[in-house]
């Protein structure tokens, strides 16, 4: 991993965020879930070569995006913590999400979640959430933490390093059948 790689990945996360801005209407009270394999970004198998350096670059860009638009972030841990999430305590209280007792570490939680836990203002871990939108970097499968109806969104930047990137938004369920009016 070189400074050139880190700079390239910083540019790629900015392009992903730009794609999100074009498709997401996130603001006060909304939550964006992030699933991220830093191993996949650097070209290694998920869960084998996590890097806090890459996590730092991504966290800085995502935190800036969230603060500018007044929404909350949730960082999904790896499978060793059952994909629990690192969030700000105030978000958990607002959403009535129950805290669990664990502290993420690079090999039990993943580098991204560990970095988030170390750098959020008042971090806690919760077992599950229902986020309004998500960014999945490296096929970490964030779907279990999105609201019921997920709509995949196509953006120009489909990779971050060597990791596949998918973004998604949610929408309310359409119920009621042929007689229902939706708009």
PDB file of C-alpha atoms in Angstrom:
ATOM      1  CA  UNK A   1       0.000   0.000   0.000  1.00  0.00           C
ATOM      2  CA  UNK A   2       1.463   3.311  -1.082  1.00  0.00           C
ATOM      3  CA  UNK A   3       0.600   6.972  -0.620  1.00  0.00           C
ATOM      4  CA  UNK A   4      -0.547   6.925  -4.256  1.00  0.00           C
ATOM      5  CA  UNK A   5      -2.986   4.088  -3.449  1.00  0.00           C
ATOM      6  CA  UNK A   6      -4.323   5.938  -0.404  1.00  0.00           C
ATOM      7  CA  UNK A   7      -4.794   9.098  -2.463  1.00  0.00           C
ATOM      8  CA  UNK A   8      -6.582   7.130  -5.203  1.00  0.00           C
ATOM      9  CA  UNK A   9      -8.925   5.515  -2.670  1.00  0.00           C
ATOM     10  CA  UNK A  10      -9.660   8.915  -1.119  1.00  0.00           C
ATOM     11  CA  UNK A  11     -10.708  10.137  -4.574  1.00  0.00           C
ATOM     12  CA  UNK A  12     -12.831   7.040  -5.139  1.00  0.00           C
ATOM     13  CA  UNK A  13     -14.747   7.407  -1.851  1.00  0.00           C
ATOM     14  CA  UNK A  14     -15.447  11.039  -2.795  1.00  0.00           C
ATOM     15  CA  UNK A  15     -16.927   9.838  -6.123  1.00  0.00           C
ATOM     16  CA  UNK A  16     -19.062   7.305  -4.245  1.00  0.00           C
ATOM     17  CA  UNK A  17     -20.265  10.037  -1.888  1.00  0.00           C
ATOM     18  CA  UNK A  18     -21.061  12.243  -4.870  1.00  0.00           C
ATOM     19  CA  UNK A  19     -23.174   9.405  -6.297  1.00  0.00           C
ATOM     20  CA  UNK A  20     -24.970   9.137  -2.961  1.00  0.00           C
ATOM     21  CA  UNK A  21     -25.656  12.871  -2.923  1.00  0.00           C
ATOM     22  CA  UNK A  22     -27.246  12.594  -6.359  1.00  0.00           C
ATOM     23  CA  UNK A  23     -29.617   9.787  -5.296  1.00  0.00           C
ATOM     24  CA  UNK A  24     -30.158  10.044  -1.535  1.00  0.00           C
ATOM     25  CA  UNK A  25     -32.227  12.628   0.320  1.00  0.00           C
ATOM     26  CA  UNK A  26     -30.576  12.114   3.701  1.00  0.00           C
ATOM     27  CA  UNK A  27     -31.015  14.627   6.486  1.00  0.00           C
ATOM     28  CA  UNK A  28     -32.087  15.004  10.093  1.00  0.00           C
ATOM     29  CA  UNK A  29     -33.262  11.720  11.614  1.00  0.00           C
ATOM     30  CA  UNK A  30     -31.942   9.552   8.771  1.00  0.00           C
ATOM     31  CA  UNK A  31     -29.276   6.838   9.068  1.00  0.00           C
ATOM     32  CA  UNK A  32     -26.737   5.660   6.488  1.00  0.00           C
ATOM     33  CA  UNK A  33     -25.253   2.209   7.166  1.00  0.00           C
ATOM     34  CA  UNK A  34     -21.715   1.496   5.987  1.00  0.00           C
ATOM     35  CA  UNK A  35     -20.430  -2.022   5.422  1.00  0.00           C
ATOM     36  CA  UNK A  36     -16.765  -2.067   4.493  1.00  0.00           C
ATOM     37  CA  UNK A  37     -14.000  -4.586   3.971  1.00  0.00           C
ATOM     38  CA  UNK A  38     -10.706  -2.731   3.940  1.00  0.00           C
ATOM     39  CA  UNK A  39      -9.125  -6.098   3.026  1.00  0.00           C
ATOM     40  CA  UNK A  40     -11.122  -6.177  -0.217  1.00  0.00           C
ATOM     41  CA  UNK A  41     -10.138  -2.586  -0.998  1.00  0.00           C
ATOM     42  CA  UNK A  42      -6.448  -3.510  -0.934  1.00  0.00           C
ATOM     43  CA  UNK A  43      -7.093  -6.620  -3.034  1.00  0.00           C
ATOM     44  CA  UNK A  44      -7.152  -9.284  -0.334  1.00  0.00           C
ATOM     45  CA  UNK A  45      -9.864 -11.709   0.765  1.00  0.00           C
ATOM     46  CA  UNK A  46     -12.492 -10.200   3.070  1.00  0.00           C
ATOM     47  CA  UNK A  47     -11.485 -10.474   6.722  1.00  0.00           C
ATOM     48  CA  UNK A  48      -7.819 -11.277   6.115  1.00  0.00           C
ATOM     49  CA  UNK A  49      -5.830  -8.052   5.799  1.00  0.00           C
ATOM     50  CA  UNK A  50      -7.763  -5.147   7.309  1.00  0.00           C
ATOM     51  CA  UNK A  51      -6.057  -1.789   7.460  1.00  0.00           C
ATOM     52  CA  UNK A  52      -6.705   1.115   9.782  1.00  0.00           C
ATOM     53  CA  UNK A  53      -5.019   3.493   7.279  1.00  0.00           C
ATOM     54  CA  UNK A  54      -7.713   2.834   4.691  1.00  0.00           C
ATOM     55  CA  UNK A  55     -10.425   2.972   7.357  1.00  0.00           C
ATOM     56  CA  UNK A  56      -9.164   6.431   8.399  1.00  0.00           C
ATOM     57  CA  UNK A  57      -9.491   7.813   4.871  1.00  0.00           C
ATOM     58  CA  UNK A  58     -13.013   6.467   4.457  1.00  0.00           C
ATOM     59  CA  UNK A  59     -14.158   7.543   7.913  1.00  0.00           C
ATOM     60  CA  UNK A  60     -13.008  11.124   7.378  1.00  0.00           C
ATOM     61  CA  UNK A  61     -14.903  11.438   4.080  1.00  0.00           C
ATOM     62  CA  UNK A  62     -18.061   9.742   5.363  1.00  0.00           C
ATOM     63  CA  UNK A  63     -18.091  11.735   8.597  1.00  0.00           C
ATOM     64  CA  UNK A  64     -17.790  14.980   6.632  1.00  0.00           C
ATOM     65  CA  UNK A  65     -20.697  13.938   4.362  1.00  0.00           C
ATOM     66  CA  UNK A  66     -22.872  13.065   7.372  1.00  0.00           C
ATOM     67  CA  UNK A  67     -22.116  16.279   9.267  1.00  0.00           C
ATOM     68  CA  UNK A  68     -22.772  18.474   6.224  1.00  0.00           C
ATOM     69  CA  UNK A  69     -26.157  16.810   5.688  1.00  0.00           C
ATOM     70  CA  UNK A  70     -27.158  16.239   9.340  1.00  0.00           C
ATOM     71  CA  UNK A  71     -27.695  12.465   9.239  1.00  0.00           C
ATOM     72  CA  UNK A  72     -26.246   9.639  11.328  1.00  0.00           C
ATOM     73  CA  UNK A  73     -23.767   6.955  10.339  1.00  0.00           C
ATOM     74  CA  UNK A  74     -23.777   3.306  11.378  1.00  0.00           C
ATOM     75  CA  UNK A  75     -20.696   1.164  10.746  1.00  0.00           C
ATOM     76  CA  UNK A  76     -21.332  -2.556  10.386  1.00  0.00           C
ATOM     77  CA  UNK A  77     -18.936  -4.900  12.171  1.00  0.00           C
ATOM     78  CA  UNK A  78     -17.782  -8.149  10.597  1.00  0.00           C
ATOM     79  CA  UNK A  79     -19.378 -11.554  11.012  1.00  0.00           C
ATOM     80  CA  UNK A  80     -17.317 -12.290  14.154  1.00  0.00           C
ATOM     81  CA  UNK A  81     -19.518  -9.750  15.964  1.00  0.00           C
ATOM     82  CA  UNK A  82     -22.643 -10.923  14.110  1.00  0.00           C
ATOM     83  CA  UNK A  83     -22.600  -7.769  11.986  1.00  0.00           C
ATOM     84  CA  UNK A  84     -23.444  -5.549  14.956  1.00  0.00           C
ATOM     85  CA  UNK A  85     -23.135  -1.807  14.348  1.00  0.00           C
ATOM     86  CA  UNK A  86     -21.107   1.069  15.754  1.00  0.00           C
ATOM     87  CA  UNK A  87     -23.199   4.225  16.104  1.00  0.00           C
ATOM     88  CA  UNK A  88     -23.392   7.388  18.179  1.00  0.00           C
ATOM     89  CA  UNK A  89     -25.156   6.846  21.498  1.00  0.00           C
ATOM     90  CA  UNK A  90     -27.559   9.738  20.811  1.00  0.00           C
ATOM     91  CA  UNK A  91     -28.722   8.023  17.598  1.00  0.00           C
ATOM     92  CA  UNK A  92     -29.376   4.790  19.476  1.00  0.00           C
ATOM     93  CA  UNK A  93     -31.377   6.671  22.101  1.00  0.00           C
ATOM     94  CA  UNK A  94     -33.396   8.566  19.464  1.00  0.00           C
ATOM     95  CA  UNK A  95     -34.183   5.346  17.582  1.00  0.00           C
ATOM     96  CA  UNK A  96     -34.646   3.202  20.701  1.00  0.00           C
ATOM     97  CA  UNK A  97     -31.931   0.760  19.579  1.00  0.00           C
ATOM     98  CA  UNK A  98     -30.572  -1.400  22.371  1.00  0.00           C
ATOM     99  CA  UNK A  99     -26.871  -1.278  23.204  1.00  0.00           C
ATOM    100  CA  UNK A 100     -24.843  -4.503  23.381  1.00  0.00           C
ATOM    101  CA  UNK A 101     -21.601  -5.072  25.283  1.00  0.00           C
ATOM    102  CA  UNK A 102     -18.643  -5.411  22.926  1.00  0.00           C
ATOM    103  CA  UNK A 103     -15.771  -3.286  21.684  1.00  0.00           C
ATOM    104  CA  UNK A 104     -14.799  -3.875  18.058  1.00  0.00           C
ATOM    105  CA  UNK A 105     -11.193  -4.801  17.267  1.00  0.00           C
ATOM    106  CA  UNK A 106      -9.563  -5.259  13.852  1.00  0.00           C
ATOM    107  CA  UNK A 107      -9.909  -9.068  13.951  1.00  0.00           C
ATOM    108  CA  UNK A 108     -13.282  -9.115  15.719  1.00  0.00           C
ATOM    109  CA  UNK A 109     -15.343  -6.323  14.244  1.00  0.00           C
ATOM    110  CA  UNK A 110     -13.133  -5.206  11.379  1.00  0.00           C
ATOM    111  CA  UNK A 111     -10.882  -2.222  10.789  1.00  0.00           C
ATOM    112  CA  UNK A 112     -13.646   0.134   9.634  1.00  0.00           C
ATOM    113  CA  UNK A 113     -15.905  -0.499  12.631  1.00  0.00           C
ATOM    114  CA  UNK A 114     -12.909  -0.372  14.984  1.00  0.00           C
ATOM    115  CA  UNK A 115     -11.788   2.966  13.576  1.00  0.00           C
ATOM    116  CA  UNK A 116     -15.334   4.330  13.841  1.00  0.00           C
ATOM    117  CA  UNK A 117     -15.591   3.173  17.460  1.00  0.00           C
ATOM    118  CA  UNK A 118     -12.327   4.949  18.246  1.00  0.00           C
ATOM    119  CA  UNK A 119     -13.300   8.205  16.507  1.00  0.00           C
ATOM    120  CA  UNK A 120     -17.030   8.808  16.933  1.00  0.00           C
ATOM    121  CA  UNK A 121     -17.906  11.294  19.702  1.00  0.00           C
ATOM    122  CA  UNK A 122     -19.822   8.867  21.959  1.00  0.00           C
ATOM    123  CA  UNK A 123     -19.826   5.432  20.292  1.00  0.00           C
ATOM    124  CA  UNK A 124     -21.782   2.367  21.287  1.00  0.00           C
ATOM    125  CA  UNK A 125     -22.560  -0.923  19.564  1.00  0.00           C
ATOM    126  CA  UNK A 126     -26.078  -2.127  18.770  1.00  0.00           C
ATOM    127  CA  UNK A 127     -27.158  -5.483  17.399  1.00  0.00           C
ATOM    128  CA  UNK A 128     -29.426  -4.332  14.582  1.00  0.00           C
ATOM    129  CA  UNK A 129     -30.954  -1.249  13.001  1.00  0.00           C
ATOM    130  CA  UNK A 130     -33.222  -0.210  10.148  1.00  0.00           C
ATOM    131  CA  UNK A 131     -31.239   2.318   8.133  1.00  0.00           C
ATOM    132  CA  UNK A 132     -32.608   4.553   5.401  1.00  0.00           C
ATOM    133  CA  UNK A 133     -29.730   3.974   2.964  1.00  0.00           C
ATOM    134  CA  UNK A 134     -26.465   2.120   2.720  1.00  0.00           C
ATOM    135  CA  UNK A 135     -23.050   1.803   1.148  1.00  0.00           C
ATOM    136  CA  UNK A 136     -21.616  -1.699   0.848  1.00  0.00           C
ATOM    137  CA  UNK A 137     -17.900  -1.775   0.082  1.00  0.00           C
ATOM    138  CA  UNK A 138     -16.538  -5.254  -0.544  1.00  0.00           C
ATOM    139  CA  UNK A 139     -19.787  -7.256  -0.505  1.00  0.00           C
ATOM    140  CA  UNK A 140     -20.266  -7.188   3.266  1.00  0.00           C
ATOM    141  CA  UNK A 141     -24.050  -7.652   2.921  1.00  0.00           C
ATOM    142  CA  UNK A 142     -25.635  -4.721   4.746  1.00  0.00           C
ATOM    143  CA  UNK A 143     -29.185  -5.633   3.673  1.00  0.00           C
ATOM    144  CA  UNK A 144     -30.120  -6.987   7.098  1.00  0.00           C
ATOM    145  CA  UNK A 145     -29.715  -3.447   8.455  1.00  0.00           C
ATOM    146  CA  UNK A 146     -31.849  -1.612   5.888  1.00  0.00           C
ATOM    147  CA  UNK A 147     -35.576  -0.900   6.048  1.00  0.00           C
ATOM    148  CA  UNK A 148     -37.871  -3.445   4.370  1.00  0.00           C
ATOM    149  CA  UNK A 149     -37.985  -2.202   0.769  1.00  0.00           C
ATOM    150  CA  UNK A 150     -34.456  -1.721  -0.577  1.00  0.00           C
ATOM    151  CA  UNK A 151     -33.837  -0.084  -3.944  1.00  0.00           C
ATOM    152  CA  UNK A 152     -30.349  -0.589  -5.423  1.00  0.00           C
ATOM    153  CA  UNK A 153     -28.891   2.544  -6.967  1.00  0.00           C
ATOM    154  CA  UNK A 154     -26.446   2.531  -9.867  1.00  0.00           C
ATOM    155  CA  UNK A 155     -23.607   5.018  -9.680  1.00  0.00           C
ATOM    156  CA  UNK A 156     -20.583   5.559 -11.888  1.00  0.00           C
ATOM    157  CA  UNK A 157     -18.004   4.552  -9.237  1.00  0.00           C
ATOM    158  CA  UNK A 158     -18.548   0.794  -8.862  1.00  0.00           C
ATOM    159  CA  UNK A 159     -15.227  -0.029  -7.167  1.00  0.00           C
ATOM    160  CA  UNK A 160     -13.176   1.304  -4.298  1.00  0.00           C
ATOM    161  CA  UNK A 161      -9.704  -0.067  -4.783  1.00  0.00           C
ATOM    162  CA  UNK A 162     -10.418  -3.689  -5.639  1.00  0.00           C
ATOM    163  CA  UNK A 163     -13.660  -3.844  -3.661  1.00  0.00           C
ATOM    164  CA  UNK A 164     -17.051  -3.962  -5.371  1.00  0.00           C
ATOM    165  CA  UNK A 165     -19.343  -1.109  -4.246  1.00  0.00           C
ATOM    166  CA  UNK A 166     -23.134  -1.145  -4.066  1.00  0.00           C
ATOM    167  CA  UNK A 167     -25.330   1.630  -2.733  1.00  0.00           C
ATOM    168  CA  UNK A 168     -29.002   1.420  -1.884  1.00  0.00           C
ATOM    169  CA  UNK A 169     -31.852   3.561  -0.655  1.00  0.00           C
ATOM    170  CA  UNK A 170     -35.082   2.417   0.974  1.00  0.00           C
ATOM    171  CA  UNK A 171     -38.677   3.411   0.373  1.00  0.00           C
ATOM    172  CA  UNK A 172     -41.948   2.826   2.216  1.00  0.00           C
ATOM    173  CA  UNK A 173     -43.855  -0.363   1.378  1.00  0.00           C
ATOM    174  CA  UNK A 174     -46.592  -0.008  -1.231  1.00  0.00           C
ATOM    175  CA  UNK A 175     -49.705  -1.619   0.274  1.00  0.00           C
ATOM    176  CA  UNK A 176     -53.390  -1.760  -0.602  1.00  0.00           C
ATOM    177  CA  UNK A 177     -53.518  -3.202  -4.118  1.00  0.00           C
ATOM    178  CA  UNK A 178     -55.200  -1.806  -7.230  1.00  0.00           C
ATOM    179  CA  UNK A 179     -57.438   0.706  -5.400  1.00  0.00           C
ATOM    180  CA  UNK A 180     -54.636   2.296  -3.422  1.00  0.00           C
ATOM    181  CA  UNK A 181     -53.238   5.722  -4.237  1.00  0.00           C
ATOM    182  CA  UNK A 182     -49.518   6.124  -3.685  1.00  0.00           C
ATOM    183  CA  UNK A 183     -48.825   9.706  -4.717  1.00  0.00           C
TER     184      UNK A 183
END
